[in-house]
Amino acid sequence: MGRIALDQRPNVYILPERKKTRNPYKHRARNTYKSVAIALLLVILFAIGILFGSNSSSFEPYVQTVKKKVSWSSNNTATKVDLKYMKSRKKHYRSWFRKNKEDTLIIDADKDGPILDFAVVGFSHNTMSVATSLANLAPMPLSDEQSCTSLESLVTNAYQTWPSKYGDEKLFKGVHCENIMSLNSESFKQIKELSKHLPKTKLVIGIKHPVLWFKSRWDKAIKRNKIDRGANPYAFTELCVGNNCSSSCKENQPFCMHSTRFHLGIAKLGKTSLSDEERNLLAFADEDGGDNLKSFDVRNPIFIYDETELGKEYFWDKFANYMGAESIPHDIDEIQRQIDYDSLEIVKALDICDDKYNDLRSRLMKHSYDMASWLQQYLLPVSKEKLDVNVAEPMVLHGILDSYKEDPCGKLVRSRGGVYRVKSE
């Protein structure tokens, strides 16, 4: 993004010297006028400094107030941020609720400007690095699932509770609710509520290769005693649909193989046409996929990234443009360290590359291949045409998605029938 250098000065042109008798009175008058003009200019600049300096914030350098074209290969521009509105919007807090009560937001409550600038909504265990970095701009906790059950409580906390705890000087307002993009109908209701009441809130969505995600999720669940150390990963491969299910998994399971179908949650947002051809890639054989997948026509803009992009500076530059921030403070070394820590080379609770898990990876790779294909064929093209679908670099993400079609353990290959089988020796 181009920036105006502070030391740029206009060109100075030197006229040829004239051989003319100098008038001392005229020269003295010219100097007097010049001195008066300079004095007036200094007074004006001083007044401007007082006017704007009194309201300055240490976080204002992070706010981008001028809309500029960005060299994206997708059809996007940097967000225009109204700095004056961001500073004063708390004054309008009561007007966002029905009858000035805090129990129900009115429809299109943010018609005059964003109330929540962003919501990091999914997918679980792909969002912490982004949320940690955005917390430098917005006063918010990194985990508060209790607040995520109600849109009204999120707004109340963002304006009334969190600023005193996490920094009242931060101008952005945002939330981290990584589970509301799950396929669970109760969880997805919050996405629908956001679209209904706060359609200007930007949704931030992170994805990851399903095999890598399953391994990482298993390791963390074991560490946090969410599942028994002797549990069998194959017991986490059954689809569950109904009232006694959680995110398409059995009620007592914090996650399962079907949790990796990130593309189904994205498809439900309604950013693509959901043609018959698309639905073939959206878990067509599953009870909650294919023709049974319902679009909610969510109005909020979305930004999608793969977790590996977080270790690259290009991502943070483009993400800052999208958020309307001059920059987003982040620790690239720590982020890359975490990405490396979740790699296959570091075996913790689950050695998913072991031959006994070939069939497990084969099933995961079915979801992985379909997700990559759907994103490449249907969502990425939309990101070049619609302003409400955003990625950092479409071609880079397209290349990353190619890796989703390959077994990261290097043992399985896709057959003509679409099944991943062990390579023939």
PDB file of C-alpha atoms in Angstrom, residues 72-239:
ATOM      1  CA  TRP A  72      -4.715  -7.632  -5.358  1.00  0.00           C
ATOM      2  CA  SER A  73      -5.417 -10.094  -8.100  1.00  0.00           C
ATOM      3  CA  SER A  74      -8.935 -10.283  -6.704  1.00  0.00           C
ATOM      4  CA  ASN A  75     -11.461  -7.497  -7.199  1.00  0.00           C
ATOM      5  CA  ASN A  76     -10.932  -5.768  -3.848  1.00  0.00           C
ATOM      6  CA  THR A  77      -9.989  -2.400  -2.399  1.00  0.00           C
ATOM      7  CA  ALA A  78      -8.736  -1.465   1.010  1.00  0.00           C
ATOM      8  CA  THR A  79     -11.450  -0.717   3.518  1.00  0.00           C
ATOM      9  CA  LYS A  80     -12.310   2.887   4.233  1.00  0.00           C
ATOM     10  CA  VAL A  81     -12.320   3.579   7.957  1.00  0.00           C
ATOM     11  CA  ASP A  82     -14.147   6.551   9.455  1.00  0.00           C
ATOM     12  CA  LEU A  83     -11.854   7.497  12.320  1.00  0.00           C
ATOM     13  CA  LYS A  84     -14.278  10.069  13.697  1.00  0.00           C
ATOM     14  CA  TYR A  85     -17.075   7.501  13.783  1.00  0.00           C
ATOM     15  CA  MET A  86     -14.873   4.888  15.469  1.00  0.00           C
ATOM     16  CA  LYS A  87     -14.109   7.317  18.288  1.00  0.00           C
ATOM     17  CA  SER A  88     -17.689   8.440  18.817  1.00  0.00           C
ATOM     18  CA  ARG A  89     -19.769   5.310  18.121  1.00  0.00           C
ATOM     19  CA  LYS A  90     -20.034   4.373  21.782  1.00  0.00           C
ATOM     20  CA  LYS A  91     -22.315   7.394  22.190  1.00  0.00           C
ATOM     21  CA  HIS A  92     -24.875   5.632  19.980  1.00  0.00           C
ATOM     22  CA  TYR A  93     -24.784   2.407  21.992  1.00  0.00           C
ATOM     23  CA  ARG A  94     -28.372   2.642  23.282  1.00  0.00           C
ATOM     24  CA  SER A  95     -29.805   3.269  19.823  1.00  0.00           C
ATOM     25  CA  TRP A  96     -28.627  -0.147  18.605  1.00  0.00           C
ATOM     26  CA  PHE A  97     -31.047  -1.982  20.878  1.00  0.00           C
ATOM     27  CA  ARG A  98     -34.826  -2.311  20.672  1.00  0.00           C
ATOM     28  CA  LYS A  99     -36.532   0.263  22.919  1.00  0.00           C
ATOM     29  CA  ASN A 100     -33.128   1.240  24.249  1.00  0.00           C
ATOM     30  CA  LYS A 101     -32.803  -2.057  26.091  1.00  0.00           C
ATOM     31  CA  GLU A 102     -29.781  -4.324  25.909  1.00  0.00           C
ATOM     32  CA  ASP A 103     -31.671  -7.576  25.407  1.00  0.00           C
ATOM     33  CA  THR A 104     -32.371  -7.372  21.660  1.00  0.00           C
ATOM     34  CA  LEU A 105     -30.475  -5.675  18.844  1.00  0.00           C
ATOM     35  CA  ILE A 106     -32.537  -4.005  16.145  1.00  0.00           C
ATOM     36  CA  ILE A 107     -32.338  -5.262  12.565  1.00  0.00           C
ATOM     37  CA  ASP A 108     -29.477  -3.633  10.638  1.00  0.00           C
ATOM     38  CA  ALA A 109     -28.274  -1.986  13.823  1.00  0.00           C
ATOM     39  CA  ASP A 110     -25.009  -1.070  12.076  1.00  0.00           C
ATOM     40  CA  LYS A 111     -26.605   0.786   9.153  1.00  0.00           C
ATOM     41  CA  ASP A 112     -24.705   3.968  10.103  1.00  0.00           C
ATOM     42  CA  GLY A 113     -21.380   2.178  10.491  1.00  0.00           C
ATOM     43  CA  PRO A 114     -19.833  -1.019  11.870  1.00  0.00           C
ATOM     44  CA  ILE A 115     -20.576  -1.858  15.489  1.00  0.00           C
ATOM     45  CA  LEU A 116     -18.333  -4.914  15.570  1.00  0.00           C
ATOM     46  CA  ASP A 117     -15.545  -4.424  13.035  1.00  0.00           C
ATOM     47  CA  PHE A 118     -14.723  -8.121  12.829  1.00  0.00           C
ATOM     48  CA  ALA A 119     -15.571 -11.554  14.195  1.00  0.00           C
ATOM     49  CA  VAL A 120     -13.070 -14.416  14.067  1.00  0.00           C
ATOM     50  CA  VAL A 121     -15.590 -17.225  13.651  1.00  0.00           C
ATOM     51  CA  GLY A 122     -13.826 -20.393  12.553  1.00  0.00           C
ATOM     52  CA  PHE A 123     -12.681 -22.882  12.263  1.00  0.00           C
ATOM     53  CA  SER A 124     -11.810 -24.261  15.680  1.00  0.00           C
ATOM     54  CA  HIS A 125      -8.035 -24.448  16.335  1.00  0.00           C
ATOM     55  CA  ASN A 126      -7.200 -22.471  13.163  1.00  0.00           C
ATOM     56  CA  THR A 127      -7.772 -19.006  14.623  1.00  0.00           C
ATOM     57  CA  MET A 128      -5.647 -18.313  17.697  1.00  0.00           C
ATOM     58  CA  SER A 129      -2.727 -16.596  15.930  1.00  0.00           C
ATOM     59  CA  VAL A 130      -5.068 -14.261  14.050  1.00  0.00           C
ATOM     60  CA  ALA A 131      -7.115 -13.500  17.162  1.00  0.00           C
ATOM     61  CA  THR A 132      -3.969 -12.824  19.203  1.00  0.00           C
ATOM     62  CA  SER A 133      -2.761 -10.326  16.609  1.00  0.00           C
ATOM     63  CA  LEU A 134      -6.145  -8.623  16.224  1.00  0.00           C
ATOM     64  CA  ALA A 135      -6.289  -8.217  20.004  1.00  0.00           C
ATOM     65  CA  ASN A 136      -3.608  -5.551  19.507  1.00  0.00           C
ATOM     66  CA  LEU A 137      -6.258  -3.483  17.716  1.00  0.00           C
ATOM     67  CA  ALA A 138      -9.423  -4.383  19.619  1.00  0.00           C
ATOM     68  CA  PRO A 139     -10.031  -4.885  23.349  1.00  0.00           C
ATOM     69  CA  MET A 140     -11.147  -8.513  23.497  1.00  0.00           C
ATOM     70  CA  PRO A 141     -10.344 -11.788  25.258  1.00  0.00           C
ATOM     71  CA  LEU A 142      -8.856 -14.623  23.245  1.00  0.00           C
ATOM     72  CA  SER A 143     -11.433 -17.059  24.552  1.00  0.00           C
ATOM     73  CA  ASP A 144     -14.894 -16.338  25.934  1.00  0.00           C
ATOM     74  CA  GLU A 145     -17.254 -19.008  24.672  1.00  0.00           C
ATOM     75  CA  GLN A 146     -19.940 -17.988  27.154  1.00  0.00           C
ATOM     76  CA  SER A 147     -20.268 -14.585  25.498  1.00  0.00           C
ATOM     77  CA  CYS A 148     -20.409 -16.219  22.073  1.00  0.00           C
ATOM     78  CA  THR A 149     -23.822 -17.715  22.822  1.00  0.00           C
ATOM     79  CA  SER A 150     -25.523 -14.327  22.433  1.00  0.00           C
ATOM     80  CA  LEU A 151     -24.924 -11.548  19.928  1.00  0.00           C
ATOM     81  CA  GLU A 152     -26.226  -8.990  22.412  1.00  0.00           C
ATOM     82  CA  SER A 153     -23.733 -10.120  25.052  1.00  0.00           C
ATOM     83  CA  LEU A 154     -20.904  -9.793  22.532  1.00  0.00           C
ATOM     84  CA  VAL A 155     -21.827  -6.186  21.769  1.00  0.00           C
ATOM     85  CA  THR A 156     -22.314  -5.383  25.454  1.00  0.00           C
ATOM     86  CA  ASN A 157     -18.945  -6.856  26.395  1.00  0.00           C
ATOM     87  CA  ALA A 158     -17.150  -5.217  23.460  1.00  0.00           C
ATOM     88  CA  TYR A 159     -18.323  -1.764  24.580  1.00  0.00           C
ATOM     89  CA  GLN A 160     -19.025  -1.990  28.311  1.00  0.00           C
ATOM     90  CA  THR A 161     -16.793  -4.694  29.802  1.00  0.00           C
ATOM     91  CA  TRP A 162     -13.731  -5.558  27.743  1.00  0.00           C
ATOM     92  CA  PRO A 163     -12.268  -2.052  27.140  1.00  0.00           C
ATOM     93  CA  SER A 164     -11.430  -1.591  30.830  1.00  0.00           C
ATOM     94  CA  LYS A 165      -9.750  -5.019  30.894  1.00  0.00           C
ATOM     95  CA  TYR A 166      -7.997  -5.107  27.538  1.00  0.00           C
ATOM     96  CA  GLY A 167      -7.352  -1.480  26.574  1.00  0.00           C
ATOM     97  CA  ASP A 168      -9.837   1.371  26.205  1.00  0.00           C
ATOM     98  CA  GLU A 169      -7.470   3.169  23.814  1.00  0.00           C
ATOM     99  CA  LYS A 170      -7.937   0.512  21.112  1.00  0.00           C
ATOM    100  CA  LEU A 171     -10.273   1.833  18.416  1.00  0.00           C
ATOM    101  CA  PHE A 172     -11.420  -1.396  16.764  1.00  0.00           C
ATOM    102  CA  LYS A 173     -14.158  -3.620  18.162  1.00  0.00           C
ATOM    103  CA  GLY A 174     -14.060  -7.356  17.562  1.00  0.00           C
ATOM    104  CA  VAL A 175     -14.766 -10.820  18.941  1.00  0.00           C
ATOM    105  CA  HIS A 176     -13.209 -14.273  18.818  1.00  0.00           C
ATOM    106  CA  CYS A 177     -15.830 -17.048  18.574  1.00  0.00           C
ATOM    107  CA  GLU A 178     -14.120 -19.892  16.745  1.00  0.00           C
ATOM    108  CA  ASN A 179     -16.919 -22.442  17.123  1.00  0.00           C
ATOM    109  CA  ILE A 180     -19.902 -20.630  15.634  1.00  0.00           C
ATOM    110  CA  MET A 181     -19.005 -21.700  12.093  1.00  0.00           C
ATOM    111  CA  SER A 182     -19.531 -25.346  13.030  1.00  0.00           C
ATOM    112  CA  LEU A 183     -22.264 -27.294  11.273  1.00  0.00           C
ATOM    113  CA  ASN A 184     -24.213 -27.538  14.504  1.00  0.00           C
ATOM    114  CA  SER A 185     -27.515 -25.771  13.862  1.00  0.00           C
ATOM    115  CA  GLU A 186     -27.496 -24.053  17.260  1.00  0.00           C
ATOM    116  CA  SER A 187     -24.004 -22.663  16.708  1.00  0.00           C
ATOM    117  CA  PHE A 188     -24.720 -21.479  13.176  1.00  0.00           C
ATOM    118  CA  LYS A 189     -27.647 -19.443  14.486  1.00  0.00           C
ATOM    119  CA  GLN A 190     -25.124 -16.842  15.648  1.00  0.00           C
ATOM    120  CA  ILE A 191     -23.918 -16.430  12.064  1.00  0.00           C
ATOM    121  CA  LYS A 192     -27.509 -15.856  10.971  1.00  0.00           C
ATOM    122  CA  GLU A 193     -27.986 -13.342  13.787  1.00  0.00           C
ATOM    123  CA  LEU A 194     -24.855 -11.469  12.719  1.00  0.00           C
ATOM    124  CA  SER A 195     -26.193 -11.246   9.174  1.00  0.00           C
ATOM    125  CA  LYS A 196     -29.564 -10.020  10.405  1.00  0.00           C
ATOM    126  CA  HIS A 197     -28.414  -7.415  12.920  1.00  0.00           C
ATOM    127  CA  LEU A 198     -24.752  -6.622  12.133  1.00  0.00           C
ATOM    128  CA  PRO A 199     -24.192  -7.287   8.406  1.00  0.00           C
ATOM    129  CA  LYS A 200     -21.162  -4.963   8.290  1.00  0.00           C
ATOM    130  CA  THR A 201     -19.148  -7.146  10.663  1.00  0.00           C
ATOM    131  CA  LYS A 202     -16.329  -8.847   8.750  1.00  0.00           C
ATOM    132  CA  LEU A 203     -16.112 -12.602   9.271  1.00  0.00           C
ATOM    133  CA  VAL A 204     -12.586 -14.055   9.467  1.00  0.00           C
ATOM    134  CA  ILE A 205     -12.318 -17.771   8.656  1.00  0.00           C
ATOM    135  CA  GLY A 206      -9.240 -20.002   8.871  1.00  0.00           C
ATOM    136  CA  ILE A 207      -8.843 -23.449   7.308  1.00  0.00           C
ATOM    137  CA  LYS A 208      -6.207 -26.193   7.418  1.00  0.00           C
ATOM    138  CA  HIS A 209      -5.380 -29.446   5.631  1.00  0.00           C
ATOM    139  CA  PRO A 210      -7.853 -31.952   7.191  1.00  0.00           C
ATOM    140  CA  VAL A 211      -5.196 -34.591   7.955  1.00  0.00           C
ATOM    141  CA  LEU A 212      -3.002 -32.039   9.711  1.00  0.00           C
ATOM    142  CA  TRP A 213      -6.002 -30.545  11.484  1.00  0.00           C
ATOM    143  CA  PHE A 214      -7.184 -33.931  12.785  1.00  0.00           C
ATOM    144  CA  LYS A 215      -3.720 -34.770  14.139  1.00  0.00           C
ATOM    145  CA  SER A 216      -3.308 -31.368  15.785  1.00  0.00           C
ATOM    146  CA  ARG A 217      -6.802 -31.484  17.253  1.00  0.00           C
ATOM    147  CA  TRP A 218      -6.208 -34.982  18.634  1.00  0.00           C
ATOM    148  CA  ASP A 219      -2.900 -33.999  20.243  1.00  0.00           C
ATOM    149  CA  LYS A 220      -4.442 -30.976  21.952  1.00  0.00           C
ATOM    150  CA  ALA A 221      -7.522 -32.906  23.102  1.00  0.00           C
ATOM    151  CA  ILE A 222      -5.295 -35.532  24.734  1.00  0.00           C
ATOM    152  CA  LYS A 223      -3.180 -32.846  26.404  1.00  0.00           C
ATOM    153  CA  ARG A 224      -6.289 -31.146  27.795  1.00  0.00           C
ATOM    154  CA  ASN A 225      -7.904 -34.437  28.879  1.00  0.00           C
ATOM    155  CA  LYS A 226     -10.810 -33.961  26.485  1.00  0.00           C
ATOM    156  CA  ILE A 227     -10.433 -37.565  25.299  1.00  0.00           C
ATOM    157  CA  ASP A 228      -8.816 -40.642  26.839  1.00  0.00           C
ATOM    158  CA  ARG A 229      -5.240 -41.471  25.899  1.00  0.00           C
ATOM    159  CA  GLY A 230      -6.334 -44.955  24.929  1.00  0.00           C
ATOM    160  CA  ALA A 231      -9.102 -43.732  22.619  1.00  0.00           C
ATOM    161  CA  ASN A 232      -9.243 -45.165  19.100  1.00  0.00           C
ATOM    162  CA  PRO A 233      -9.176 -42.511  16.338  1.00  0.00           C
ATOM    163  CA  TYR A 234     -11.374 -44.743  14.165  1.00  0.00           C
ATOM    164  CA  ALA A 235     -14.167 -44.254  16.719  1.00  0.00           C
ATOM    165  CA  PHE A 236     -14.184 -40.605  15.635  1.00  0.00           C
ATOM    166  CA  THR A 237     -15.128 -41.287  12.009  1.00  0.00           C
ATOM    167  CA  GLU A 238     -18.895 -41.760  12.312  1.00  0.00           C
ATOM    168  CA  LEU A 239     -21.273 -39.031  11.133  1.00  0.00           C
TER     169      LEU A 239
END
